[in-house]
Amino acid sequence: MKIGFIGTGVMGKAIAGHLLAAGHDVFVYNRTKSKTDTLVNAGAIWQDTPENVTEKSEIIFTMIGYPKDVEAVYFGENGIFKASVAGKLLIDMTTSTPTLAQKIAVSANKYDAEALDAPVSGGDIGAKNATLTVMAGGSEEAFNRAKPLFDLISKKAELHGAAGSGQHVKMANQIGIAGTMTAMSELMVYAKAANLDLKRVIETLSAGGAQTWSLSNYGPRILKSDYSPGFFVKHFIKDLGIALDEAEKMSIKLPATELAKALYDQLAEKGFEDAGTQSLIKLWWD
Amino acid sequence: MKIGFIGTGVMGKAIAGHLLAAGHDVFVYNRTKSKTDTLVNAGAIWQDTPENVTEKSEIIFTMIGYPKDVEAVYFGENGIFKASVAGKLLIDMTTSTPTLAQKIAVSANKYDAEALDAPVSGGDIGAKNATLTVMAGGSEEAFNRAKPLFDLISKKAELHGAAGSGQHVKMANQIGIAGTMTAMSELMVYAKAANLDLKRVIETLSAGGAQTWSLSNYGPRILKSDYSPGFFVKHFIKDLGIALDEAEKMSIKLPATELAKALYDQLAEKGFEDAGTQSLIKLWWD
């Protein structure tokens, strides 16, 4: 199948690589061209605009940084909607706003195309190992059409409802992670201040009601002073900002998520924008 | 062995039952005498004060509600320290303050006795099934002496350091749980407002980075409107109060734990003191 892939950062490159390895023709575009080199050397075909990628492809994936960039890639000059999209399927895997996902879906329908919002969780390791979780929003038809491709890149891909629903599930996921990151940081700060053996505390707590993925996975990294990004602070701040904006639109208050966002904002101001989210503990530890 | 057990509420009764079933002589006291009936019918021997329990026993367990009650049972009229305690081992399993644990240890040493603080996690089910986690503070000698008894009631019992360390680990545990409870509540509030299928959201998120024991265990209960106590709101408020007092003594700020405590205080004011901690979501849902 002829597949387009726009946005070949760490995540996008790994995902596009799996599609290519499965024998598909993959047409690629990235703002920084050099980031497509590995894929092109493996057989992907460079196109110099999102519009041209779309012209060549039946199903077009996007995996970009921020909602404003997603907006430009779909609606801007030389963007996806400048191409003839009738009969095509547009899949945005960026973690972006439910509102933008709905706007893309409306435009797609207007031009007789289909759209899915399909953000993922599982990070760079999940992308490399094809063990991502895909959270999709859109029609069942569109989802069923995409499913064989999702199966090449994920261990779990589910349709959660109409356009925007995939983004909403991802927001719920980020709200959940926000709480586990503050919890992990504060319990470790407390345990260290109380002169406890942190390795043993992590093991003990991970066997009971305080158990979280974050504590089991990030706790040991923190003990090795490993603050390298599995997931960037700056991207988590973006996601929590979207979650809180959406919450406000729905007239719900999420005080713990607000607090987590404020703490991560402080962390970014301290210069940790490009560190991993586990660096939150640096607000307490030098 | 002659074992004393003071405080036979839900947790204490189950734990004392295991010790009795293993063939030990168990001397029991509880403020409300009727709560010892089951144990006495099974062979435990009623004593009418903590002092008398201590006189008859070599190792004395306490499992009481609040630190002020622990203080009274150890230091008050007809309390443990009114008995001859030389050579005996005093084990407080109440979740109480590290400061009080240290005070008990100092008094024990003065009278040639030993003490351990040994709070547990795992709740009523852990107590019934003898699968608790015991977090102990005190000397290695004292811990080794208690270990065969801990093995009768727990799946994991560890010494974390000097007197008070068991309570500190339990506080770290409660700090961790506080964050997972606010996170779980807020992500479910968000998901419901976004019209998502909550059962599917819980399943999807439990397979990734937002996974927590709380979401997997309490999430499904909330969907069945089951707010019955695995763990009481009023006891969690007590624990978080201790954690924050201790944090203040150690000059550390725990903003997410403070927020969780404030939310649980609101919940108690709404009349949910005797509900389970998963009822936190009632701050949003009617």
Coordinates of C-alpha atoms in Angstrom, one line a residue:
Chain A
M1 CA 0.0 0.0 0.0
K2 CA 1.1 3.6 -0.6
I3 CA 1.6 5.2 2.8
G4 CA 2.5 8.8 3.6
F5 CA 4.4 9.7 6.8
I6 CA 4.8 13.3 7.9
G7 CA 7.0 13.9 10.9
T8 CA 9.9 11.6 11.4
G9 CA 11.2 12.5 14.9
V10 CA 12.2 9.7 17.3
M11 CA 8.6 8.3 17.4
G12 CA 7.7 8.9 13.8
K13 CA 10.9 7.4 12.4
A14 CA 10.4 4.2 14.3
I15 CA 6.8 3.8 13.3
A16 CA 7.4 4.6 9.7
G17 CA 10.3 2.1 9.8
H18 CA 7.9 -0.7 10.8
L19 CA 5.5 0.2 7.9
L20 CA 8.4 0.2 5.5
A21 CA 9.7 -3.1 6.8
A22 CA 6.3 -4.7 6.3
G23 CA 6.7 -4.0 2.5
H24 CA 4.6 -0.8 2.1
D25 CA 5.7 2.1 -0.1
V26 CA 6.4 4.9 2.3
F27 CA 6.5 8.6 1.2
V28 CA 8.1 10.8 3.8
Y29 CA 8.3 14.4 4.7
N30 CA 9.9 16.1 7.7
R31 CA 10.6 19.8 8.4
T32 CA 14.3 19.0 9.0
K33 CA 15.0 16.8 6.0
S34 CA 18.1 15.1 7.5
K35 CA 15.8 13.3 9.9
T36 CA 14.4 11.3 7.0
D37 CA 17.8 10.0 5.9
T38 CA 17.7 6.7 7.7
L39 CA 14.3 5.9 6.3
V40 CA 15.2 7.0 2.8
N41 CA 18.3 4.8 2.9
A42 CA 16.0 2.0 3.9
G43 CA 13.7 2.6 0.8
A44 CA 11.4 5.4 1.8
I45 CA 10.7 8.1 -0.8
W46 CA 11.3 11.7 0.1
Q47 CA 8.7 14.3 -0.8
D48 CA 9.3 18.0 -0.3
T49 CA 5.9 19.0 1.1
P50 CA 3.0 17.5 3.1
E51 CA 0.9 18.2 0.0
N52 CA 3.1 16.0 -2.2
V53 CA 3.2 13.2 0.3
T54 CA -0.6 13.3 0.3
E55 CA -0.8 13.2 -3.5
K56 CA 1.3 10.0 -3.6
S57 CA -0.4 8.2 -0.8
E58 CA -3.7 6.4 0.1
I59 CA -3.2 6.6 3.9
I60 CA -1.3 9.5 5.4
F61 CA 0.1 9.5 8.9
T62 CA 1.2 12.6 10.8
M63 CA 3.3 12.6 14.0
I64 CA 4.3 16.1 14.8
G65 CA 5.2 18.1 17.9
Y66 CA 2.7 20.8 18.8
P67 CA -1.0 21.4 17.8
K68 CA 0.0 24.6 15.9
D69 CA 2.4 22.5 13.7
V70 CA -0.4 19.9 13.1
E71 CA -2.7 22.7 12.1
A72 CA -0.1 24.0 9.6
V73 CA 0.6 20.6 8.1
Y74 CA -3.1 20.0 7.5
F75 CA -4.4 23.4 6.7
G76 CA -1.3 25.5 5.7
E77 CA 0.4 26.3 2.5
N78 CA 1.5 23.1 0.8
G79 CA -0.5 21.3 3.5
I80 CA -2.4 18.0 3.3
F81 CA -5.7 19.6 2.4
K82 CA -4.1 21.3 -0.6
A83 CA -3.8 17.9 -2.2
S84 CA -6.6 15.8 -3.6
V85 CA -7.7 13.7 -0.6
A86 CA -10.9 12.1 -1.8
G87 CA -11.0 8.5 -0.7
K88 CA -7.9 8.8 1.4
L89 CA -7.5 8.2 5.1
L90 CA -5.7 10.8 7.3
I91 CA -4.3 9.6 10.7
D92 CA -2.9 12.1 13.2
M93 CA -0.8 10.3 15.8
T94 CA 0.4 13.5 17.4
T95 CA -0.9 14.1 20.9
S96 CA -2.9 17.2 20.1
T97 CA -6.2 18.8 21.0
P98 CA -9.6 17.0 20.6
T99 CA -10.9 20.3 19.0
L100 CA -8.3 20.2 16.3
A101 CA -9.0 16.4 15.7
Q102 CA -12.6 17.3 15.2
K103 CA -11.7 20.1 12.8
I104 CA -9.5 17.8 10.7
A105 CA -12.4 15.2 10.6
V106 CA -14.9 17.8 9.4
S107 CA -12.5 19.0 6.6
A108 CA -11.8 15.4 5.7
N109 CA -15.5 14.6 5.3
K110 CA -16.0 17.8 3.3
Y111 CA -13.5 16.4 0.7
D112 CA -14.8 12.8 0.9
A113 CA -11.8 11.7 2.9
E114 CA -11.7 10.0 6.3
A115 CA -9.7 11.0 9.4
L116 CA -8.7 9.4 12.6
D117 CA -7.0 10.9 15.7
A118 CA -4.7 8.2 17.0
P119 CA -2.3 9.3 19.6
V120 CA -0.2 6.7 21.3
S121 CA 1.4 5.8 24.6
G122 CA 4.5 3.7 25.2
G123 CA 7.2 6.2 24.3
D124 CA 10.3 5.7 22.2
I125 CA 10.8 2.1 23.4
G126 CA 7.2 1.2 22.5
A127 CA 7.7 2.8 19.1
K128 CA 10.9 0.8 18.5
N129 CA 9.5 -2.5 19.7
A130 CA 6.1 -2.0 18.0
T131 CA 4.4 -2.3 21.4
L132 CA 2.6 1.1 21.5
T133 CA -1.0 1.5 22.6
V134 CA -3.1 3.3 20.0
M135 CA -6.1 5.4 21.3
A136 CA -8.2 6.2 18.3
G137 CA -11.2 8.5 17.6
G138 CA -13.3 8.5 14.4
S139 CA -15.6 6.2 12.4
E140 CA -15.5 2.4 12.7
E141 CA -14.9 2.2 8.9
A142 CA -11.9 4.4 9.2
F143 CA -10.6 2.5 12.2
N144 CA -11.0 -0.9 10.4
R145 CA -9.2 0.4 7.4
A146 CA -6.3 1.5 9.6
K147 CA -6.2 -1.5 11.9
P148 CA -3.9 -3.7 9.9
L149 CA -1.3 -0.9 10.0
F150 CA -1.8 -0.2 13.7
D151 CA -1.2 -3.9 14.2
L152 CA 2.3 -3.5 12.7
I153 CA 3.2 -0.8 15.3
S154 CA 1.3 -1.6 18.5
K155 CA 0.3 -4.2 20.9
K156 CA -3.2 -2.7 21.5
A157 CA -5.2 -0.4 19.2
E158 CA -8.7 0.6 20.1
L159 CA -11.4 2.9 18.8
H160 CA -12.8 4.9 21.7
G161 CA -15.5 6.9 19.9
A162 CA -16.1 9.7 17.5
A163 CA -13.4 12.2 16.2
G164 CA -11.5 13.6 19.2
S165 CA -12.1 10.6 21.4
G166 CA -8.5 9.3 20.9
Q167 CA -7.1 12.6 22.0
H168 CA -9.5 12.6 25.0
V169 CA -8.3 9.2 26.1
K170 CA -4.7 10.3 25.7
M171 CA -5.5 13.3 27.9
A172 CA -7.0 11.0 30.6
N173 CA -3.7 9.0 30.4
Q174 CA -1.6 12.2 30.9
I175 CA -3.7 13.3 33.8
G176 CA -3.1 9.9 35.4
I177 CA 0.6 10.1 34.8
A178 CA 0.8 13.6 36.2
G179 CA -0.5 12.3 39.5
T180 CA 1.9 9.3 39.6
M181 CA 4.9 11.6 38.9
T182 CA 4.1 14.0 41.7
A183 CA 3.4 11.1 44.0
M184 CA 6.6 9.3 43.1
S185 CA 8.6 12.5 43.6
E186 CA 7.1 13.4 46.9
L187 CA 7.4 9.9 48.4
M188 CA 11.0 9.7 47.4
V189 CA 11.7 13.2 48.8
Y190 CA 10.1 12.1 52.1
A191 CA 11.9 8.8 52.2
K192 CA 15.3 10.4 51.6
A193 CA 14.7 13.1 54.2
A194 CA 13.8 10.3 56.7
N195 CA 17.1 8.6 55.9
L196 CA 15.5 5.5 54.5
D197 CA 17.1 3.2 51.9
L198 CA 15.3 4.4 48.8
K199 CA 16.0 1.2 46.8
R200 CA 14.3 -0.8 49.4
V201 CA 11.4 1.7 49.8
I202 CA 10.7 1.5 46.0
E203 CA 10.7 -2.3 46.2
T204 CA 8.4 -2.5 49.2
L205 CA 6.0 0.1 48.0
S206 CA 5.9 -1.5 44.5
A207 CA 4.5 -4.6 46.1
G208 CA 1.4 -2.9 47.5
G209 CA -1.3 -0.3 47.2
A210 CA 1.1 2.5 46.2
Q211 CA 2.4 0.6 43.2
T212 CA 2.6 2.6 40.0
W213 CA 4.3 2.1 36.6
S214 CA 6.1 5.4 37.2
L215 CA 7.6 4.3 40.5
S216 CA 8.7 0.9 39.2
N217 CA 10.2 2.4 36.0
Y218 CA 11.4 5.9 36.9
G219 CA 12.2 5.3 40.6
P220 CA 15.3 3.2 39.8
R221 CA 16.4 5.6 37.1
I222 CA 16.3 8.5 39.5
L223 CA 18.5 6.5 41.9
K224 CA 21.1 6.2 39.1
S225 CA 20.7 10.0 38.5
D226 CA 19.4 9.1 35.0
Y227 CA 17.3 12.1 33.9
S228 CA 17.5 11.4 30.2
P229 CA 14.2 11.7 28.3
G230 CA 11.9 8.7 27.9
F231 CA 9.4 11.6 27.6
F232 CA 10.4 15.3 27.4
V233 CA 9.3 17.7 30.1
K234 CA 8.4 20.3 27.4
H235 CA 6.0 17.8 25.7
F236 CA 4.4 16.8 29.0
I237 CA 3.8 20.5 29.8
K238 CA 2.2 20.8 26.3
D239 CA 0.0 17.8 27.0
L240 CA -1.1 18.9 30.5
G241 CA -1.9 22.4 29.0
I242 CA -4.2 20.7 26.5
A243 CA -5.8 18.6 29.2
L244 CA -6.5 21.6 31.4
D245 CA -7.9 23.7 28.5
E246 CA -10.2 20.8 27.6
A247 CA -11.2 20.4 31.2
E248 CA -12.1 24.1 31.4
K249 CA -14.2 23.8 28.2
M250 CA -16.1 21.0 29.9
S251 CA -16.4 23.0 33.1
I252 CA -14.5 20.6 35.3
K253 CA -11.8 21.5 37.8
L254 CA -8.8 19.2 38.1
P255 CA -6.7 20.6 41.0
A256 CA -4.1 17.9 41.2
T257 CA -3.4 18.1 37.4
E258 CA -3.2 21.9 37.7
L259 CA -0.7 21.5 40.5
A260 CA 1.4 19.0 38.5
K261 CA 1.4 21.4 35.5
A262 CA 2.5 24.3 37.8
L263 CA 5.4 22.1 39.2
Y264 CA 6.5 21.1 35.7
D265 CA 6.4 24.8 34.6
Q266 CA 8.7 25.5 37.5
L267 CA 10.9 22.7 36.4
A268 CA 11.1 24.0 32.8
E269 CA 12.0 27.5 34.2
K270 CA 14.9 25.8 36.0
G271 CA 16.2 24.6 32.7
F272 CA 14.9 21.0 32.5
E273 CA 12.7 21.4 29.4
D274 CA 14.6 18.8 27.5
A275 CA 15.1 16.4 30.4
G276 CA 12.9 13.4 31.0
T277 CA 9.7 13.8 33.1
Q278 CA 11.4 11.9 36.0
S279 CA 13.5 15.0 36.6
L280 CA 10.6 16.5 38.5
I281 CA 12.4 15.5 41.7
K282 CA 15.0 18.1 40.8
L283 CA 12.6 20.7 42.3
W284 CA 13.6 19.2 45.7
W285 CA 17.0 17.7 45.1
D286 CA 20.1 19.4 43.8
Chain B
M1 CA 4.6 -18.7 72.8
K2 CA 2.6 -16.3 75.0
I3 CA 1.5 -13.4 72.8
G4 CA -0.5 -10.3 73.8
F5 CA -2.7 -8.5 71.3
I6 CA -4.2 -5.1 72.1
G7 CA -6.7 -3.7 69.6
T8 CA -8.9 -6.2 67.9
G9 CA -10.6 -4.1 65.2
V10 CA -11.0 -5.5 61.7
M11 CA -7.2 -5.7 61.1
G12 CA -6.2 -6.7 64.6
K13 CA -8.8 -9.5 64.9
A14 CA -7.6 -11.1 61.6
I15 CA -3.9 -10.9 62.6
A16 CA -4.5 -12.2 66.1
G17 CA -6.5 -15.0 64.6
H18 CA -3.5 -16.1 62.5
L19 CA -1.3 -16.1 65.6
L20 CA -3.9 -18.1 67.6
A21 CA -4.4 -20.6 64.7
A22 CA -0.6 -21.2 64.7
G23 CA -0.9 -22.6 68.2
H24 CA 0.2 -19.6 70.3
D25 CA -1.4 -18.6 73.6
V26 CA -3.0 -15.2 72.8
F27 CA -4.0 -12.7 75.5
V28 CA -6.4 -10.1 74.2
Y29 CA -7.7 -6.7 75.2
N30 CA -9.9 -4.2 73.3
R31 CA -11.6 -1.0 74.4
T32 CA -14.9 -2.5 73.2
K33 CA -14.8 -5.9 74.8
S34 CA -17.4 -7.5 72.4
K35 CA -14.9 -7.1 69.6
T36 CA -12.8 -9.8 71.2
D37 CA -15.7 -12.4 71.3
T38 CA -14.8 -14.2 68.2
L39 CA -11.2 -14.6 69.3
V40 CA -12.1 -15.7 72.8
N41 CA -14.5 -18.3 71.4
A42 CA -11.5 -19.5 69.3
G43 CA -9.3 -19.8 72.4
A44 CA -7.9 -16.4 73.1
I45 CA -7.8 -15.3 76.7
W46 CA -9.4 -12.0 77.7
Q47 CA -7.5 -9.6 79.9
D48 CA -9.2 -6.4 81.2
T49 CA -6.3 -4.0 80.7
P50 CA -3.3 -3.5 78.5
E51 CA -1.2 -3.8 81.7
N52 CA -2.6 -7.3 82.4
V53 CA -2.1 -8.4 78.8
T54 CA 1.6 -7.3 79.1
E55 CA 2.1 -9.2 82.4
K56 CA 1.0 -12.5 80.8
S57 CA 2.8 -12.2 77.5
E58 CA 6.4 -12.3 76.1
I59 CA 5.6 -10.5 72.8
I60 CA 2.9 -7.8 72.8
F61 CA 1.3 -6.5 69.7
T62 CA -0.8 -3.3 69.5
M63 CA -3.0 -2.3 66.6
I64 CA -5.0 0.7 67.5
G65 CA -6.7 3.7 65.7
Y66 CA -5.0 7.0 66.4
P67 CA -1.6 8.0 67.8
K68 CA -3.3 9.4 71.0
D69 CA -4.8 6.0 71.7
V70 CA -1.4 4.3 71.1
E71 CA 0.1 6.8 73.6
A72 CA -2.6 6.0 76.2
V73 CA -2.2 2.2 75.7
Y74 CA 1.6 2.4 76.3
F75 CA 2.0 5.2 78.8
G76 CA -1.5 5.7 80.4
E77 CA -3.1 4.3 83.4
N78 CA -3.2 0.5 83.3
G79 CA -1.0 0.8 80.2
I80 CA 1.7 -1.5 78.9
F81 CA 4.6 0.3 80.7
K82 CA 2.8 -0.2 84.1
A83 CA 3.5 -3.9 83.7
S84 CA 7.0 -5.5 84.1
V85 CA 8.3 -5.4 80.6
A86 CA 11.9 -6.5 81.1
G87 CA 13.0 -9.0 78.4
K88 CA 9.7 -8.5 76.4
L89 CA 9.2 -7.3 72.9
L90 CA 6.6 -4.6 72.1
I91 CA 5.4 -4.3 68.5
D92 CA 3.1 -1.4 67.4
M93 CA 1.4 -2.2 64.1
T94 CA -0.7 0.9 64.2
T95 CA 0.0 3.5 61.5
S96 CA 1.2 6.2 63.9
T97 CA 3.9 8.9 64.2
P98 CA 7.6 8.1 63.9
T99 CA 8.1 10.4 66.9
L100 CA 5.8 8.2 69.1
A101 CA 7.6 5.1 67.8
Q102 CA 10.9 6.5 68.9
K103 CA 9.4 7.5 72.3
I104 CA 8.1 4.0 72.8
A105 CA 11.5 2.5 71.8
V106 CA 13.3 4.8 74.3
S107 CA 11.0 3.7 77.2
A108 CA 11.3 0.1 76.2
N109 CA 15.1 0.3 76.4
K110 CA 14.9 2.0 79.8
Y111 CA 13.0 -1.0 81.1
D112 CA 15.3 -3.5 79.4
A113 CA 12.6 -4.4 76.8
E114 CA 12.7 -4.1 73.0
A115 CA 10.3 -2.3 70.7
L116 CA 9.5 -2.4 67.0
D117 CA 7.2 -0.1 65.0
A118 CA 5.7 -2.3 62.4
P119 CA 2.8 -0.7 60.4
V120 CA 1.4 -2.8 57.6
S121 CA -0.1 -2.3 54.2
G122 CA -2.6 -4.6 52.4
G123 CA -5.8 -3.6 54.2
D124 CA -8.5 -5.9 55.6
I125 CA -8.0 -8.4 52.7
G126 CA -4.3 -8.6 53.3
A127 CA -4.9 -9.2 57.0
K128 CA -7.5 -11.9 56.4
N129 CA -5.3 -13.7 53.8
A130 CA -2.0 -13.2 55.8
T131 CA -0.6 -11.3 52.8
L132 CA 0.2 -8.0 54.5
T133 CA 3.4 -6.1 53.9
V134 CA 5.1 -5.3 57.3
M135 CA 7.4 -2.2 57.4
A136 CA 9.5 -2.4 60.5
G137 CA 11.7 0.0 62.5
G138 CA 14.0 -1.0 65.4
S139 CA 17.0 -3.2 66.1
E140 CA 17.9 -6.2 64.1
E141 CA 17.7 -8.4 67.2
A142 CA 14.1 -7.3 67.8
F143 CA 13.2 -7.8 64.2
N144 CA 14.7 -11.3 64.1
R145 CA 12.8 -12.2 67.2
A146 CA 9.5 -11.0 65.6
K147 CA 10.1 -12.4 62.2
P148 CA 8.6 -15.9 62.7
L149 CA 5.4 -14.2 63.8
F150 CA 5.4 -11.7 60.9
D151 CA 5.8 -14.7 58.6
L152 CA 2.4 -16.0 59.9
I153 CA 0.6 -12.8 58.9
S154 CA 2.5 -11.3 55.9
K155 CA 4.0 -12.1 52.5
K156 CA 6.8 -9.6 53.1
A157 CA 8.3 -8.2 56.3
E158 CA 11.3 -6.0 56.2
L159 CA 13.4 -4.0 58.7
H160 CA 13.9 -0.5 57.2
G161 CA 16.1 1.0 60.0
A162 CA 16.1 2.3 63.5
A163 CA 12.9 3.0 65.6
G164 CA 10.5 5.1 63.6
S165 CA 11.7 3.8 60.2
G166 CA 8.7 1.5 59.8
Q167 CA 6.4 4.5 60.3
H168 CA 8.4 6.6 57.9
V169 CA 8.1 3.9 55.2
K170 CA 4.4 3.7 55.8
M171 CA 4.1 7.5 55.4
A172 CA 6.0 7.3 52.1
N173 CA 3.5 4.6 51.1
Q174 CA 0.5 6.9 52.0
I175 CA 2.1 9.8 50.1
G176 CA 2.3 7.6 47.1
I177 CA -1.3 6.4 47.4
A178 CA -2.5 10.0 47.9
G179 CA -1.2 10.9 44.5
T180 CA -2.7 7.8 42.8
M181 CA -6.1 8.5 44.3
T182 CA -6.2 12.1 43.1
A183 CA -4.9 11.0 39.7
M184 CA -7.4 8.2 39.4
S185 CA -10.3 10.5 40.3
E186 CA -9.3 13.3 38.0
L187 CA -8.7 11.1 35.0
M188 CA -12.1 9.4 35.5
V189 CA -13.8 12.8 35.9
Y190 CA -12.2 14.0 32.7
A191 CA -13.1 10.8 30.8
K192 CA -16.7 10.9 31.9
A193 CA -17.0 14.5 31.0
A194 CA -15.6 13.6 27.5
N195 CA -18.3 10.9 27.1
L196 CA -15.8 8.1 27.0
D197 CA -16.5 4.5 28.0
L198 CA -14.9 4.5 31.4
K199 CA -14.5 0.7 31.6
R200 CA -12.5 0.8 28.3
V201 CA -10.5 3.8 29.5
I202 CA -9.5 2.0 32.7
E203 CA -8.4 -1.1 30.7
T204 CA -6.4 0.9 28.2
L205 CA -4.7 3.1 30.7
S206 CA -3.9 0.2 33.0
A207 CA -1.8 -1.3 30.2
G208 CA 0.6 1.7 30.0
G209 CA 2.4 4.4 31.8
A210 CA -0.6 5.6 33.7
Q211 CA -1.0 2.2 35.3
T212 CA -1.5 2.2 39.1
W213 CA -2.8 -0.3 41.7
S214 CA -5.5 2.2 42.6
L215 CA -6.8 2.5 39.1
S216 CA -6.9 -1.3 38.5
N217 CA -8.5 -2.0 41.9
Y218 CA -10.6 1.0 42.8
G219 CA -11.6 2.1 39.2
P220 CA -13.9 -0.9 38.6
R221 CA -15.4 -0.5 42.1
I222 CA -16.3 3.1 41.4
L223 CA -18.0 2.1 38.2
K224 CA -20.2 -0.2 40.3
S225 CA -20.8 2.7 42.7
D226 CA -19.1 0.6 45.4
Y227 CA -17.7 3.1 47.9
S228 CA -17.5 0.6 50.8
P229 CA -14.3 0.9 52.9
G230 CA -11.3 -1.1 52.0
F231 CA -9.6 1.8 53.8
F232 CA -11.6 4.5 55.6
V233 CA -11.4 8.1 54.6
K234 CA -11.0 9.2 58.2
H235 CA -8.0 6.9 58.7
F236 CA -6.4 8.2 55.5
I237 CA -6.8 11.7 56.6
K238 CA -5.1 10.8 59.9
D239 CA -2.2 9.2 58.0
L240 CA -1.8 12.2 55.6
G241 CA -1.8 14.5 58.6
I242 CA 1.0 12.6 60.2
A243 CA 3.0 12.5 56.9
L244 CA 2.6 16.3 56.5
D245 CA 3.6 17.0 60.1
E246 CA 6.7 14.8 59.7
A247 CA 7.5 16.5 56.4
E248 CA 7.3 19.9 58.2
K249 CA 9.6 18.7 60.9
M250 CA 12.1 17.6 58.2
S251 CA 11.6 21.0 56.4
I252 CA 10.3 19.6 53.2
K253 CA 7.3 20.8 51.2
L254 CA 5.0 18.2 49.7
P255 CA 2.4 20.2 47.7
A256 CA 0.6 17.3 46.0
T257 CA 0.2 15.5 49.4
E258 CA -1.1 18.8 50.9
L259 CA -3.6 19.1 48.1
A260 CA -4.7 15.5 48.5
K261 CA -5.2 16.0 52.3
A262 CA -7.3 19.2 51.6
L263 CA -9.5 17.3 49.1
Y264 CA -10.0 14.4 51.6
D265 CA -10.8 17.0 54.3
Q266 CA -13.5 18.4 52.0
L267 CA -14.8 14.8 51.4
A268 CA -15.1 14.2 55.1
E269 CA -17.0 17.5 55.6
K270 CA -19.4 16.2 52.9
G271 CA -20.1 13.2 55.2
F272 CA -17.8 10.5 53.7
E273 CA -15.6 9.9 56.7
D274 CA -16.6 6.3 57.0
A275 CA -16.6 5.6 53.3
G276 CA -13.7 4.0 51.4
T277 CA -10.9 6.2 50.0
Q278 CA -12.2 5.6 46.5
S279 CA -15.2 7.9 47.3
L280 CA -12.9 10.9 46.6
I281 CA -14.6 11.0 43.2
K282 CA -17.8 12.1 45.0
L283 CA -16.2 15.6 45.2
W284 CA -17.1 15.8 41.5
W285 CA -19.9 13.2 40.9
D286 CA -23.2 13.2 42.7

